[in-house]
Amino acid sequence: MGKIVWTEQLNLGIDVIDQQHLRIVEYINQLDDMRSNGSSREEIGWLIHNLVDYTISHFGFEESLQEEAHYLFLDEHKKVHEQFTQRVSQYQDRFDKGEDVSKALNSLLVTWLFNHIQRDDTDYAESVKVYLQHTNVIQPNALQPNKFAQIKKILFTPLFK
Ligand code: FEO
């Protein structure tokens, strides 16, 4: 069991963030599919690389929004992101060295993401919503171009072409 079913519980009500979380969920579910359908190590490695890359970009984007919104627990949230990134990097290293860690990594991603969105991300949602309402940057297209252009380019590129 390595899939996440998207439910209302995972919706923060912040479109740009919900879209990014949904994209990460798609990556995780794709990883589970690839593990079941006998995809090659190379294909799985490529997906893990993209999943981790995208997730780290999402963390940076989310932290920027929290900073703008003066979210009180930004430092704590950053620390949780850092610890998770280190943990996933260790799995990635082991995978690159030839260990079959894709199942363990898949389970970690499912459990961690679900809990993190429901607990930690939900905690900052209200602060960011208030900030977005007062700054008129509710839609991703309205985000300040200089600040977010590069991150947007990464985060809004279609997953599969
Ligand atoms: Fe959406 Fe804190 O990760």
PDB file of C-alpha atoms and ligand atoms in Angstrom:
ATOM      1  CA  MET A   1       0.000   0.000   0.000  1.00  0.00           C
ATOM      2  CA  GLY A   2       1.924   3.014  -1.236  1.00  0.00           C
ATOM      3  CA  LYS A   3      -0.682   5.369  -2.559  1.00  0.00           C
ATOM      4  CA  ILE A   4      -2.317   8.509  -1.237  1.00  0.00           C
ATOM      5  CA  VAL A   5      -5.950   9.183  -1.985  1.00  0.00           C
ATOM      6  CA  TRP A   6      -6.553  12.920  -2.169  1.00  0.00           C
ATOM      7  CA  THR A   7      -9.337  13.912   0.209  1.00  0.00           C
ATOM      8  CA  GLU A   8     -10.798  17.169   1.463  1.00  0.00           C
ATOM      9  CA  GLN A   9      -8.738  16.725   4.632  1.00  0.00           C
ATOM     10  CA  LEU A  10      -5.643  17.497   2.578  1.00  0.00           C
ATOM     11  CA  ASN A  11      -7.012  20.742   1.159  1.00  0.00           C
ATOM     12  CA  LEU A  12      -5.627  23.840   2.846  1.00  0.00           C
ATOM     13  CA  GLY A  13      -7.831  26.189   0.841  1.00  0.00           C
ATOM     14  CA  ILE A  14      -4.797  27.936  -0.651  1.00  0.00           C
ATOM     15  CA  ASP A  15      -4.949  27.087  -4.363  1.00  0.00           C
ATOM     16  CA  VAL A  16      -1.287  27.445  -5.173  1.00  0.00           C
ATOM     17  CA  ILE A  17      -0.250  25.232  -2.255  1.00  0.00           C
ATOM     18  CA  ASP A  18      -3.010  22.670  -2.821  1.00  0.00           C
ATOM     19  CA  GLN A  19      -1.895  22.308  -6.452  1.00  0.00           C
ATOM     20  CA  GLN A  20       1.677  21.705  -5.353  1.00  0.00           C
ATOM     21  CA  HIS A  21       0.645  19.131  -2.743  1.00  0.00           C
ATOM     22  CA  LEU A  22      -1.501  17.417  -5.343  1.00  0.00           C
ATOM     23  CA  ARG A  23       1.477  17.266  -7.691  1.00  0.00           C
ATOM     24  CA  ILE A  24       3.601  15.642  -4.959  1.00  0.00           C
ATOM     25  CA  VAL A  25       0.806  13.123  -4.342  1.00  0.00           C
ATOM     26  CA  GLU A  26       0.801  12.317  -8.078  1.00  0.00           C
ATOM     27  CA  TYR A  27       4.535  11.686  -7.938  1.00  0.00           C
ATOM     28  CA  ILE A  28       4.174   9.376  -4.924  1.00  0.00           C
ATOM     29  CA  ASN A  29       1.358   7.434  -6.575  1.00  0.00           C
ATOM     30  CA  GLN A  30       3.383   7.199  -9.766  1.00  0.00           C
ATOM     31  CA  LEU A  31       6.279   5.777  -7.757  1.00  0.00           C
ATOM     32  CA  ASP A  32       3.959   3.136  -6.341  1.00  0.00           C
ATOM     33  CA  ASP A  33       2.720   2.258  -9.847  1.00  0.00           C
ATOM     34  CA  MET A  34       6.255   1.975 -11.172  1.00  0.00           C
ATOM     35  CA  ARG A  35       7.227  -0.325  -8.330  1.00  0.00           C
ATOM     36  CA  SER A  36       4.246  -2.592  -9.097  1.00  0.00           C
ATOM     37  CA  ASN A  37       4.567  -2.683 -12.860  1.00  0.00           C
ATOM     38  CA  GLY A  38       8.194  -3.694 -12.937  1.00  0.00           C
ATOM     39  CA  SER A  39       9.728  -0.431 -14.092  1.00  0.00           C
ATOM     40  CA  SER A  40      13.505  -0.393 -14.337  1.00  0.00           C
ATOM     41  CA  ARG A  41      15.802   0.953 -11.612  1.00  0.00           C
ATOM     42  CA  GLU A  42      16.718   3.754 -13.949  1.00  0.00           C
ATOM     43  CA  GLU A  43      13.080   4.805 -14.395  1.00  0.00           C
ATOM     44  CA  ILE A  44      12.378   4.591 -10.664  1.00  0.00           C
ATOM     45  CA  GLY A  45      15.567   6.539  -9.920  1.00  0.00           C
ATOM     46  CA  TRP A  46      14.502   9.244 -12.365  1.00  0.00           C
ATOM     47  CA  LEU A  47      11.102   9.538 -10.675  1.00  0.00           C
ATOM     48  CA  ILE A  48      12.593   9.660  -7.168  1.00  0.00           C
ATOM     49  CA  HIS A  49      14.982  12.392  -8.293  1.00  0.00           C
ATOM     50  CA  ASN A  50      12.113  14.486  -9.723  1.00  0.00           C
ATOM     51  CA  LEU A  51       9.883  13.867  -6.734  1.00  0.00           C
ATOM     52  CA  VAL A  52      12.569  14.981  -4.278  1.00  0.00           C
ATOM     53  CA  ASP A  53      13.499  17.962  -6.418  1.00  0.00           C
ATOM     54  CA  TYR A  54       9.902  19.112  -6.721  1.00  0.00           C
ATOM     55  CA  THR A  55       9.234  18.605  -2.997  1.00  0.00           C
ATOM     56  CA  ILE A  56      12.274  20.693  -2.029  1.00  0.00           C
ATOM     57  CA  SER A  57      11.115  23.466  -4.389  1.00  0.00           C
ATOM     58  CA  HIS A  58       7.692  23.297  -2.776  1.00  0.00           C
ATOM     59  CA  PHE A  59       9.258  23.677   0.676  1.00  0.00           C
ATOM     60  CA  GLY A  60      11.106  26.806  -0.461  1.00  0.00           C
ATOM     61  CA  PHE A  61       7.952  28.286  -1.944  1.00  0.00           C
ATOM     62  CA  GLU A  62       5.926  27.518   1.162  1.00  0.00           C
ATOM     63  CA  GLU A  63       8.567  29.011   3.469  1.00  0.00           C
ATOM     64  CA  SER A  64       8.624  32.218   1.383  1.00  0.00           C
ATOM     65  CA  LEU A  65       4.873  32.561   1.761  1.00  0.00           C
ATOM     66  CA  GLN A  66       5.095  31.921   5.495  1.00  0.00           C
ATOM     67  CA  GLU A  67       7.811  34.536   5.829  1.00  0.00           C
ATOM     68  CA  GLU A  68       5.741  37.095   3.911  1.00  0.00           C
ATOM     69  CA  ALA A  69       2.766  36.280   6.114  1.00  0.00           C
ATOM     70  CA  HIS A  70       4.897  36.593   9.294  1.00  0.00           C
ATOM     71  CA  TYR A  71       3.853  33.111  10.344  1.00  0.00           C
ATOM     72  CA  LEU A  72       4.950  32.710  13.963  1.00  0.00           C
ATOM     73  CA  PHE A  73       6.297  29.178  13.640  1.00  0.00           C
ATOM     74  CA  LEU A  74       8.269  29.627  10.420  1.00  0.00           C
ATOM     75  CA  ASP A  75      11.562  28.482  12.006  1.00  0.00           C
ATOM     76  CA  GLU A  76       9.990  25.338  13.414  1.00  0.00           C
ATOM     77  CA  HIS A  77       8.327  24.581  10.076  1.00  0.00           C
ATOM     78  CA  LYS A  78      11.627  25.073   8.267  1.00  0.00           C
ATOM     79  CA  LYS A  79      13.298  22.672  10.675  1.00  0.00           C
ATOM     80  CA  VAL A  80      10.697  19.992   9.939  1.00  0.00           C
ATOM     81  CA  HIS A  81      11.298  20.480   6.196  1.00  0.00           C
ATOM     82  CA  GLU A  82      15.080  20.247   6.709  1.00  0.00           C
ATOM     83  CA  GLN A  83      14.852  17.066   8.763  1.00  0.00           C
ATOM     84  CA  PHE A  84      12.613  15.463   6.161  1.00  0.00           C
ATOM     85  CA  THR A  85      14.917  16.531   3.325  1.00  0.00           C
ATOM     86  CA  GLN A  86      17.905  14.973   5.130  1.00  0.00           C
ATOM     87  CA  ARG A  87      15.995  11.759   5.693  1.00  0.00           C
ATOM     88  CA  VAL A  88      14.946  11.499   2.060  1.00  0.00           C
ATOM     89  CA  SER A  89      18.480  12.335   0.882  1.00  0.00           C
ATOM     90  CA  GLN A  90      19.785   9.386   2.888  1.00  0.00           C
ATOM     91  CA  TYR A  91      17.306   7.106   1.131  1.00  0.00           C
ATOM     92  CA  GLN A  92      18.298   8.589  -2.204  1.00  0.00           C
ATOM     93  CA  ASP A  93      21.990   7.905  -1.487  1.00  0.00           C
ATOM     94  CA  ARG A  94      21.214   4.317  -0.581  1.00  0.00           C
ATOM     95  CA  PHE A  95      19.159   3.906  -3.737  1.00  0.00           C
ATOM     96  CA  ASP A  96      21.991   5.350  -5.829  1.00  0.00           C
ATOM     97  CA  LYS A  97      24.396   2.856  -4.230  1.00  0.00           C
ATOM     98  CA  GLY A  98      22.196  -0.017  -5.396  1.00  0.00           C
ATOM     99  CA  GLU A  99      20.004  -0.746  -2.368  1.00  0.00           C
ATOM    100  CA  ASP A 100      16.347  -1.448  -3.020  1.00  0.00           C
ATOM    101  CA  VAL A 101      14.833   1.224  -0.775  1.00  0.00           C
ATOM    102  CA  SER A 102      11.990   2.304  -3.056  1.00  0.00           C
ATOM    103  CA  LYS A 103       9.345   0.515  -0.955  1.00  0.00           C
ATOM    104  CA  ALA A 104      10.585   2.033   2.314  1.00  0.00           C
ATOM    105  CA  LEU A 105      10.878   5.440   0.710  1.00  0.00           C
ATOM    106  CA  ASN A 106       7.389   5.146  -0.742  1.00  0.00           C
ATOM    107  CA  SER A 107       5.959   4.322   2.708  1.00  0.00           C
ATOM    108  CA  LEU A 108       7.851   7.174   4.343  1.00  0.00           C
ATOM    109  CA  LEU A 109       6.567   9.647   1.753  1.00  0.00           C
ATOM    110  CA  VAL A 110       2.950   8.549   2.122  1.00  0.00           C
ATOM    111  CA  THR A 111       2.968   8.681   5.919  1.00  0.00           C
ATOM    112  CA  TRP A 112       5.052  11.818   6.235  1.00  0.00           C
ATOM    113  CA  LEU A 113       3.200  13.883   3.644  1.00  0.00           C
ATOM    114  CA  PHE A 114      -0.219  12.973   4.934  1.00  0.00           C
ATOM    115  CA  ASN A 115       0.695  13.839   8.526  1.00  0.00           C
ATOM    116  CA  HIS A 116       2.650  16.947   7.597  1.00  0.00           C
ATOM    117  CA  ILE A 117      -0.154  18.475   5.537  1.00  0.00           C
ATOM    118  CA  GLN A 118      -2.794  17.666   8.118  1.00  0.00           C
ATOM    119  CA  ARG A 119      -0.802  18.918  11.088  1.00  0.00           C
ATOM    120  CA  ASP A 120       2.027  21.342  10.225  1.00  0.00           C
ATOM    121  CA  ASP A 121       0.753  22.832   6.965  1.00  0.00           C
ATOM    122  CA  THR A 122      -2.774  23.199   8.283  1.00  0.00           C
ATOM    123  CA  ASP A 123      -1.324  25.208  11.156  1.00  0.00           C
ATOM    124  CA  TYR A 124       0.074  27.960   8.924  1.00  0.00           C
ATOM    125  CA  ALA A 125      -2.875  28.031   6.471  1.00  0.00           C
ATOM    126  CA  GLU A 126      -4.872  30.699   8.260  1.00  0.00           C
ATOM    127  CA  SER A 127      -1.956  33.139   8.513  1.00  0.00           C
ATOM    128  CA  VAL A 128      -1.154  32.767   4.821  1.00  0.00           C
ATOM    129  CA  LYS A 129      -4.802  33.099   3.773  1.00  0.00           C
ATOM    130  CA  VAL A 130      -5.104  36.361   5.699  1.00  0.00           C
ATOM    131  CA  TYR A 131      -1.860  37.591   4.142  1.00  0.00           C
ATOM    132  CA  LEU A 132      -3.003  36.684   0.611  1.00  0.00           C
ATOM    133  CA  GLN A 133      -6.359  38.362   1.096  1.00  0.00           C
ATOM    134  CA  HIS A 134      -4.688  41.575   2.205  1.00  0.00           C
ATOM    135  CA  THR A 135      -2.083  41.630  -0.526  1.00  0.00           C
ATOM    136  CA  ASN A 136      -4.272  40.585  -3.445  1.00  0.00           C
ATOM    137  CA  VAL A 137      -2.046  37.664  -4.409  1.00  0.00           C
ATOM    138  CA  ILE A 138      -4.645  34.938  -4.086  1.00  0.00           C
ATOM    139  CA  GLN A 139      -4.031  33.454  -7.517  1.00  0.00           C
ATOM    140  CA  PRO A 140      -0.636  32.081  -8.515  1.00  0.00           C
ATOM    141  CA  ASN A 141      -0.588  34.350 -11.585  1.00  0.00           C
ATOM    142  CA  ALA A 142      -0.781  37.355  -9.337  1.00  0.00           C
ATOM    143  CA  LEU A 143       2.297  36.444  -7.290  1.00  0.00           C
ATOM    144  CA  GLN A 144       5.103  38.957  -7.590  1.00  0.00           C
ATOM    145  CA  PRO A 145       6.954  37.911 -10.741  1.00  0.00           C
ATOM    146  CA  ASN A 146      10.517  38.653  -9.650  1.00  0.00           C
ATOM    147  CA  LYS A 147      10.218  36.828  -6.423  1.00  0.00           C
ATOM    148  CA  PHE A 148       8.357  33.764  -7.562  1.00  0.00           C
ATOM    149  CA  ALA A 149       9.011  33.443 -11.300  1.00  0.00           C
ATOM    150  CA  GLN A 150      11.754  30.865 -11.040  1.00  0.00           C
ATOM    151  CA  ILE A 151       9.975  28.738  -8.465  1.00  0.00           C
ATOM    152  CA  LYS A 152       6.723  28.970 -10.423  1.00  0.00           C
ATOM    153  CA  LYS A 153       8.490  27.761 -13.533  1.00  0.00           C
ATOM    154  CA  ILE A 154       9.626  24.635 -11.686  1.00  0.00           C
ATOM    155  CA  LEU A 155       6.388  24.044  -9.835  1.00  0.00           C
ATOM    156  CA  PHE A 156       3.936  24.559 -12.666  1.00  0.00           C
ATOM    157  CA  THR A 157       5.712  22.585 -15.364  1.00  0.00           C
ATOM    158  CA  PRO A 158       3.448  19.698 -16.354  1.00  0.00           C
ATOM    159  CA  LEU A 159       4.466  16.430 -14.692  1.00  0.00           C
ATOM    160  CA  PHE A 160       4.179  14.252 -17.781  1.00  0.00           C
ATOM    161  CA  LYS A 161       4.348  15.590 -21.298  1.00  0.00           C
TER     162      LYS A 161
HETATM  163 FE1  FEO B   1       3.604  21.589   2.235  1.00  0.00          FE
HETATM  164 FE2  FEO B   1       5.300  22.108   4.783  1.00  0.00          FE
HETATM  165  O1  FEO B   1       5.053  21.219   3.228  1.00  0.00           O
END
